[in-house]
Short mmCIF file of C-alpha atoms in Angstrom, two decimals:
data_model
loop_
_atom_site.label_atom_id
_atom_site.label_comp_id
_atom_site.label_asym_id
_atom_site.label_seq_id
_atom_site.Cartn_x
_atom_site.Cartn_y
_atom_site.Cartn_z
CA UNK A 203 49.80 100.12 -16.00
CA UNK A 204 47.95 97.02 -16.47
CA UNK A 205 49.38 94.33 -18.78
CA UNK A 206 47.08 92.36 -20.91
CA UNK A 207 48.23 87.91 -19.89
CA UNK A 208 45.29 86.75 -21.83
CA UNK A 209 42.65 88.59 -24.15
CA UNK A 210 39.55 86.95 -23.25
CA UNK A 211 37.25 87.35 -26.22
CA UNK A 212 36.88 90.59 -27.97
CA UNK A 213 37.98 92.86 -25.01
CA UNK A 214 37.53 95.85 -25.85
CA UNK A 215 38.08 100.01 -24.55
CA UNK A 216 35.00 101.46 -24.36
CA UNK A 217 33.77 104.77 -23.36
CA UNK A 218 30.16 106.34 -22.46
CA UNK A 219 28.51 107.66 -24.63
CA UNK A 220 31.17 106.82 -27.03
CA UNK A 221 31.86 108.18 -30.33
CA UNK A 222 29.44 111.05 -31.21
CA UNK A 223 29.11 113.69 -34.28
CA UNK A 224 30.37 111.49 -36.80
CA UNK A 225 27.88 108.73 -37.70
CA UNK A 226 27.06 110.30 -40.69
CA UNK A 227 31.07 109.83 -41.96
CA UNK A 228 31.13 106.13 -41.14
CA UNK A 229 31.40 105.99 -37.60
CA UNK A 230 29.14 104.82 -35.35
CA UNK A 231 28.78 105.56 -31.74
CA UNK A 232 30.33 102.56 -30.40
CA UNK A 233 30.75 102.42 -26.50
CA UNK A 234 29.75 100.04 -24.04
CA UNK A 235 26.82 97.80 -24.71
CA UNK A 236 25.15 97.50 -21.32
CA UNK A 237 26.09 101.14 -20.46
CA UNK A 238 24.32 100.62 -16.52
CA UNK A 239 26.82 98.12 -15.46
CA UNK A 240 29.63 100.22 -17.03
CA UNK A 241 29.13 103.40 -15.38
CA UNK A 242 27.73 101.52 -12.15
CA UNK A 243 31.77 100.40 -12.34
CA UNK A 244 33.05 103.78 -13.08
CA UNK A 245 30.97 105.32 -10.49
CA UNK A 246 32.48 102.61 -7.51
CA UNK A 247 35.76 103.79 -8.03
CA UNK A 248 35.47 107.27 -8.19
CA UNK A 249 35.52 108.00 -12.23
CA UNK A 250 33.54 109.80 -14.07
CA UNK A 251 30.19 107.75 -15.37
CA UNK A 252 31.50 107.92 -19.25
CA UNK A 253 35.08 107.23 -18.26
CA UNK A 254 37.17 104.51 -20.27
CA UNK A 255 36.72 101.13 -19.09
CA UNK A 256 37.26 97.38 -20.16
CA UNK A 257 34.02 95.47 -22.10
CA UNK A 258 34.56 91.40 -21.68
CA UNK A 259 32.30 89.76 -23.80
CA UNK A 260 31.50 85.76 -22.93
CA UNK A 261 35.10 85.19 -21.54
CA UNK A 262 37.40 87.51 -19.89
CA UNK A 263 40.99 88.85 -19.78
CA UNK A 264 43.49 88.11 -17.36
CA UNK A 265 45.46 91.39 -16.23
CA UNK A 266 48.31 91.98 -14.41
CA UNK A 267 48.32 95.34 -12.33
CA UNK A 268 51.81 97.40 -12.19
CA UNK A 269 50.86 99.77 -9.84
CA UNK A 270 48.56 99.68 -6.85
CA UNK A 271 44.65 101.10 -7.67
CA UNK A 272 41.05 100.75 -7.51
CA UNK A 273 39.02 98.42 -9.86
CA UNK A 274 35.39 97.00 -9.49
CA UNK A 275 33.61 94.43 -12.06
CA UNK A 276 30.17 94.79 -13.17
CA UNK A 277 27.96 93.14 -15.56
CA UNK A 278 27.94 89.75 -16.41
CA UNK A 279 29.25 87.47 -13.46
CA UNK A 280 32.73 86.22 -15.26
CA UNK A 281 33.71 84.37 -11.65
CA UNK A 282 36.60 86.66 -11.62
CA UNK A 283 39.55 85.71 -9.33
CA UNK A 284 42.47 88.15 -8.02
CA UNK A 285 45.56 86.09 -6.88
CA UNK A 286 43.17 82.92 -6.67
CA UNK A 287 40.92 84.44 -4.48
CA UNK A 288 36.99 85.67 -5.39
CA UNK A 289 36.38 88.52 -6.34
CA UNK A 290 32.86 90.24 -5.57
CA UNK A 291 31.10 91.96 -8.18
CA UNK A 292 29.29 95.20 -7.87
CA UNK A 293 32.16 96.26 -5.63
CA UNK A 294 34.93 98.69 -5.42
CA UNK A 295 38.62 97.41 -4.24
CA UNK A 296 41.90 97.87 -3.30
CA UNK A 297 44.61 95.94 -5.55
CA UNK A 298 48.74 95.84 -5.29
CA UNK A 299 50.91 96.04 -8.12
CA UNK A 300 51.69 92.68 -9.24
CA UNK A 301 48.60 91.10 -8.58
CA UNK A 302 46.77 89.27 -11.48
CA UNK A 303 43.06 89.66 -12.21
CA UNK A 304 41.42 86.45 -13.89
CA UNK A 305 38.15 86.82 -15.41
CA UNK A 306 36.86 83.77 -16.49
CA UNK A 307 33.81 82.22 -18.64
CA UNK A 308 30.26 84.52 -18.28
CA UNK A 309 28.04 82.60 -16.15
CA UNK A 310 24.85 84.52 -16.24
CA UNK A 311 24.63 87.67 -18.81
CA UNK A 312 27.29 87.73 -21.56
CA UNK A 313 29.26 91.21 -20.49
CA UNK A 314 31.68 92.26 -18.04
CA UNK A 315 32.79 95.29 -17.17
CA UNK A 316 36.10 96.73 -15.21
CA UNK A 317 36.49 100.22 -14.05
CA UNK A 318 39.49 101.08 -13.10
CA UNK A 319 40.38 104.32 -10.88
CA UNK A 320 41.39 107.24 -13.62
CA UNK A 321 40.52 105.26 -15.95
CA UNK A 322 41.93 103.82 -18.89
CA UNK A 323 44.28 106.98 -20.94
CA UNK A 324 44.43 105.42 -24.49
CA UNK A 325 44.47 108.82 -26.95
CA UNK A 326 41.16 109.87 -28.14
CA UNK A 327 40.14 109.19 -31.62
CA UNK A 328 37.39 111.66 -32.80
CA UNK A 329 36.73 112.49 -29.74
CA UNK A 330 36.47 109.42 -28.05
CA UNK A 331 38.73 106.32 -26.72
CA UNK A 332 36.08 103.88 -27.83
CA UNK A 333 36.96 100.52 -29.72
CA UNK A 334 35.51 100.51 -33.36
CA UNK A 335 36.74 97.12 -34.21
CA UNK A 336 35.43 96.86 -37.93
CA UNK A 337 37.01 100.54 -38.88
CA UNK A 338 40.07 99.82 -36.31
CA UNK A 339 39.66 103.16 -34.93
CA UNK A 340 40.02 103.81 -31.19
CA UNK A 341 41.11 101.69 -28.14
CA UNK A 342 44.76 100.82 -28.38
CA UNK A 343 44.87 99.87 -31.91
CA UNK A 344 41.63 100.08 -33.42
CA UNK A 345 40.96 96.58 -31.99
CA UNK A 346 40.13 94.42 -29.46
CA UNK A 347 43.10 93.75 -26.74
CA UNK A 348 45.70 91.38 -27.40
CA UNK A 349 47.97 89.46 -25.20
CA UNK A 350 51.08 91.35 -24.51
CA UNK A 351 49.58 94.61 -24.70
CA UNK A 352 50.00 97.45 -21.75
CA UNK A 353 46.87 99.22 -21.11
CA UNK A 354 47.52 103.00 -19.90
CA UNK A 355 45.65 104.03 -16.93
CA UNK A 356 45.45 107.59 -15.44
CA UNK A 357 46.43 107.95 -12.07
CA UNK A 358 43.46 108.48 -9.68
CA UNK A 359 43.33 108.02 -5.74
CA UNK A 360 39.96 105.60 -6.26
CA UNK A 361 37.24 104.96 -4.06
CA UNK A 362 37.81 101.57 -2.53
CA UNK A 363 35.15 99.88 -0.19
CA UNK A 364 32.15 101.08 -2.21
CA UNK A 365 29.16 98.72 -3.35
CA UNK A 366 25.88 98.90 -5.53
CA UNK A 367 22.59 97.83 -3.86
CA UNK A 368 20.59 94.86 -5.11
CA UNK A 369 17.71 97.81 -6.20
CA UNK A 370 20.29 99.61 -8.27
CA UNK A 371 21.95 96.95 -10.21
CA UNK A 372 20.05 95.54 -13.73
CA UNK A 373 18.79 92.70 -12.70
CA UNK A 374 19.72 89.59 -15.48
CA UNK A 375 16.92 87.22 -16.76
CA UNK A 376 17.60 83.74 -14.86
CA UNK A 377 14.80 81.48 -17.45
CA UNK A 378 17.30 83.23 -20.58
CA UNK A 379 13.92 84.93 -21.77
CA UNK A 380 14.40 88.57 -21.90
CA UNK A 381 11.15 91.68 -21.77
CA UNK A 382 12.83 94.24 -24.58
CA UNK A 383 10.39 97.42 -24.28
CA UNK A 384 10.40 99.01 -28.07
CA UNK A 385 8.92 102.00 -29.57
CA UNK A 386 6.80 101.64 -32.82
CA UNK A 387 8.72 103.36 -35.96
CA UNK A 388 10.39 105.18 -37.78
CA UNK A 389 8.65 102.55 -40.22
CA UNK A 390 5.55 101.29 -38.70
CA UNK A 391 3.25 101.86 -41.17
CA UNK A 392 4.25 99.43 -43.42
CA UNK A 393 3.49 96.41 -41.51
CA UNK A 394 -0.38 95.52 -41.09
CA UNK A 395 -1.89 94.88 -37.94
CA UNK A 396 -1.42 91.01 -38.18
CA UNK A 397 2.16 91.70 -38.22
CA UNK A 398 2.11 94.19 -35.54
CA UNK A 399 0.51 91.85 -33.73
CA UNK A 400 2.83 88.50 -34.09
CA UNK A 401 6.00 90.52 -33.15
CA UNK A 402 5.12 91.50 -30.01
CA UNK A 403 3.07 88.03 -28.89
CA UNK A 404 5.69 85.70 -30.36
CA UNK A 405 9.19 84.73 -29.09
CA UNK A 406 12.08 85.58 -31.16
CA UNK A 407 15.89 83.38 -30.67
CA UNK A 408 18.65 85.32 -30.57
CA UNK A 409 21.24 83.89 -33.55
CA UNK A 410 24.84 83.20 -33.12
CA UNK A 411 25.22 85.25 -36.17
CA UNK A 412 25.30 88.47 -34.13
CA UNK A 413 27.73 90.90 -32.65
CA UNK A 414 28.28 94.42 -32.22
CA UNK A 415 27.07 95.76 -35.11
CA UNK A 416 23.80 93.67 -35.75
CA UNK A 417 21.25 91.05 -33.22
CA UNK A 418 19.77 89.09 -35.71
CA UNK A 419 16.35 87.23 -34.81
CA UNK A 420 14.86 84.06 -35.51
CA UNK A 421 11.25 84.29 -35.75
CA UNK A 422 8.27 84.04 -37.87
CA UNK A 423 7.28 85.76 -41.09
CA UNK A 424 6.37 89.44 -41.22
CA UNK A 425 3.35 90.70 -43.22
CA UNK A 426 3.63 93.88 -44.65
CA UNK A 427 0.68 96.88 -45.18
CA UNK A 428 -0.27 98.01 -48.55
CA UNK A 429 2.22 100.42 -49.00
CA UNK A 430 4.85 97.71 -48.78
CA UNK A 431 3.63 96.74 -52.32
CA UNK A 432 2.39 99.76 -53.87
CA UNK A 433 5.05 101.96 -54.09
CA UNK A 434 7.38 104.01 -56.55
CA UNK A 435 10.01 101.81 -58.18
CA UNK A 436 12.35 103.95 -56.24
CA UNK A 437 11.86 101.84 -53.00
CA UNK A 438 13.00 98.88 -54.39
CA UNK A 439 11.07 95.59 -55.14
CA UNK A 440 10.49 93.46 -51.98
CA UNK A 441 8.18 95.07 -49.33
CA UNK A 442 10.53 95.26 -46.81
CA UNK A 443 12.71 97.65 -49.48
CA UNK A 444 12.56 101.48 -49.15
CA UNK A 445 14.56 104.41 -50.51
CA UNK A 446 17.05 105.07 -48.67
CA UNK A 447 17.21 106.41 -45.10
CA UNK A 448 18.93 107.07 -41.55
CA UNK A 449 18.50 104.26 -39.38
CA UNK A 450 18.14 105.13 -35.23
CA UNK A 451 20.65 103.16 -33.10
CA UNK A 452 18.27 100.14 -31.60
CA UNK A 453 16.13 99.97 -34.84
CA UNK A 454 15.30 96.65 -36.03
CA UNK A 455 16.02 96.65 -39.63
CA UNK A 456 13.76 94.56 -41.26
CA UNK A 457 16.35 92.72 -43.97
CA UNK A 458 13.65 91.10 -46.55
CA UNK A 459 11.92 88.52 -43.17
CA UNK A 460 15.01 88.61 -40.99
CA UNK A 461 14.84 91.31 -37.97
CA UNK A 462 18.38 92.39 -37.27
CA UNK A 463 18.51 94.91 -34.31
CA UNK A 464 21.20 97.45 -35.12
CA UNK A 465 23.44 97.91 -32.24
CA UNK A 466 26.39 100.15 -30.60
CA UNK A 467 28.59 99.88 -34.03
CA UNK A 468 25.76 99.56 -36.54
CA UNK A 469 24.91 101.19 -40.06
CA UNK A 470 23.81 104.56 -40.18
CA UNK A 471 21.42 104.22 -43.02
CA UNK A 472 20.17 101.42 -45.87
CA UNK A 473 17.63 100.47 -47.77
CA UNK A 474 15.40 98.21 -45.29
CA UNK A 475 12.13 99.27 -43.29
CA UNK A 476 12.68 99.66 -39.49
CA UNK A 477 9.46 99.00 -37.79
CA UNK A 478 10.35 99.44 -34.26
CA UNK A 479 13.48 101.04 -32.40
CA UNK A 480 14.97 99.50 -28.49
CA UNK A 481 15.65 102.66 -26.93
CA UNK A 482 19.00 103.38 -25.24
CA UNK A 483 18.12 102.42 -21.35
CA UNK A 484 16.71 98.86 -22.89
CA UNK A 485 20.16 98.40 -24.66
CA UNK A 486 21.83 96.73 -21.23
CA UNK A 487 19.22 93.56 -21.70
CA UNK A 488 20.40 92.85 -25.46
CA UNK A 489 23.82 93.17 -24.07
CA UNK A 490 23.75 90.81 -21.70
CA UNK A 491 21.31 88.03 -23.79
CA UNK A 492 23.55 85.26 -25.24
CA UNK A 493 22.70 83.57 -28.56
CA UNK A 494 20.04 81.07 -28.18
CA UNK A 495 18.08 83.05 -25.89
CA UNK A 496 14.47 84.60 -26.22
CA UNK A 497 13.40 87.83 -26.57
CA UNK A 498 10.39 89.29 -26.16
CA UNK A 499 9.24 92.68 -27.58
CA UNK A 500 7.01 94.66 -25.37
CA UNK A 501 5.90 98.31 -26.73
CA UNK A 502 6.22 101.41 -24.86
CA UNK A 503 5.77 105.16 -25.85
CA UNK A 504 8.64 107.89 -26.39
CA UNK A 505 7.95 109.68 -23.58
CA UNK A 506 8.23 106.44 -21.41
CA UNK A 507 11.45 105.67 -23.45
CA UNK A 508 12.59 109.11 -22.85
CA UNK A 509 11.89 108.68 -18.75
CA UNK A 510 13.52 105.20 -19.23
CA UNK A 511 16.67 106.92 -19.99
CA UNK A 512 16.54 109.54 -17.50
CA UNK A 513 16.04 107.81 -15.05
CA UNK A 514 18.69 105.18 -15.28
CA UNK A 515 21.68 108.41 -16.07
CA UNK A 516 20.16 109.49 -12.76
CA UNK A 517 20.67 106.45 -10.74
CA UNK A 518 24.32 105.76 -12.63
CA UNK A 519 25.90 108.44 -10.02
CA UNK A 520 27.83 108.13 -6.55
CA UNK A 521 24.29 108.47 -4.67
CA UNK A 522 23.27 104.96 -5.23
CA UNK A 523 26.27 103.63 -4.21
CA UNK A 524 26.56 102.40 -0.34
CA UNK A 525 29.70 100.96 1.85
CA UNK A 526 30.73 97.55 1.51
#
């Protein structure tokens, strides 16, 4: 139903909350990385929140529709064009078979999202139509989209003429500094106060060695507690070593001095400390941070974390949405 012209970069099928029950086999969650723009799209034209969609990451397909439908783009503002003419994001709309959707270079964030009525009907693959590019399991062929590929779409009337208020989109740093809330642990206690302290005062540059499965930081040194040092041989022999253990998705794995924040296709366990965790409704601002960028760590409880996430699944639903 819609034909792939160009790929973009790494365009991807992803679902919401993607791939669960079998992280402990190898396979991790997956699914979208900003999950409020994706099911803000879903939501315009009618799917449901978790329904398959389309993840652009820095530049964007261009898609040919074979049947008329419903689409709306979220996320990162990719300056998207249908037939040549603008298309507005945050918006649900009307297309003809025929016409071609252009989605060009991310101008501020780094990921767009399209929705498309029914959404998109590529089989399930343990129990999900998520992309796992490093395993190749899920989307069309276990990997990103490729030019000359068809993308299967249910069939769905759509809800066309729909838009999401200013107040209930995410709303994308402008000065490329970015406010990540954390929660302290699982592994805490193994970095002193001093350390504590410099993570969350200094600014830390996202690398351009990052992707789906790891943010890696660029920061100052950690300093680690006493138990860092005296510990059973077991743990290994640099402090930031420890037996190992399940890692949460959003913990920043401590790899010897370099902070790598585990993301949507990360490892489900190893051998480094993990000091602090992003919980899930903070994910969307790591998702849309490009390399080069700052973040800065601020740290909340899990309760707030908890609330976080409630209260964005509670905004992602057809309430929020008002008429174009």
């Amino acid at each position: 139903m819609i034909h792939v012209l160009k790929a973009g970069i790494e365009t991807s099928i992803q679902d919401w909350p993607g791939r669960l029950g079998y992280w402990n086999k190898g396979f991790p969650p997956s699914g979208p990385m900003d999950s409020w723009s994706f099911r803000m799209a879903n939501v315009l034209v009618g799917n449901a929140p978790g329904a398959a969609g389309i993840e652009a990451q820095f530049l964007g397909p261009t898609l040919r529709f074979d049947r008329d439908t419903v689409i709306a783009l979220t996320g990162a503002d990719m300056k998207a064009t249908l037939d040549g003419a603008p298309v507005a994001p945050w918006q649900s709309l009307s297309v003809r078979a025929g016409q071609v959707l252009v989605m060009g270079a991310a101008r501020t964030g780094a990921r767009g999202y399209l929705a498309v009525a029914g959404g998109i009907d590529n089989p399930e693959k343990l129990g999900s139509r998520a992309t796992f590019h490093k395993a190749g399991v899920g989307g069309l062929d276990g990997h990103a989209l490729k030019a000359g590929q068809d993308v299967p779409v249910a069939d769905a009337p759509g809800t066309p003429g729909m838009t999401v208020p200013e107040a209930a989109r995410p709303a994308f740093a402008t000065d490329r500094i970015w406010q990540i809330e954390v929660c302290a642990g699982p592994n805490d206690d193994w970095i002193d106060q001093a350390g504590h302290d410099r993570f969350l005062s200094s600014d830390w540059k996202l690398s351009p060695k990052s992707d789906r499965t790891g943010y890696r930081l660029e920061g100052p040194d950690w300093s680690f507690a006493p138990k860092a040092y005296d510990k059973a041989p077991e743990h290994g022999s640099l402090p930031a070593n420890i037996i190992d253990h399940g890692y949460p998705m959003g913990a920043i794995n401590l790899a010897g001095q370099t902070p790598i924040i585990l993301m949507n296709d990360g490892p489900s366990m190893g051998g480094f400390i993990n000091p602090y965790t992003v919980p899930s409704a903070a994910f969307w601002k790591l998702a849309q941070a490009k390399p080069g960028e700052i973040l800065r760590f601020r740290q909340v409880s899990v309760a707030a974390a908890q609330k976080m996430a409630a209260d964005l699944t509670a905004l992602c639903t057809p309430a929020a949405l008002v008429r174009a």
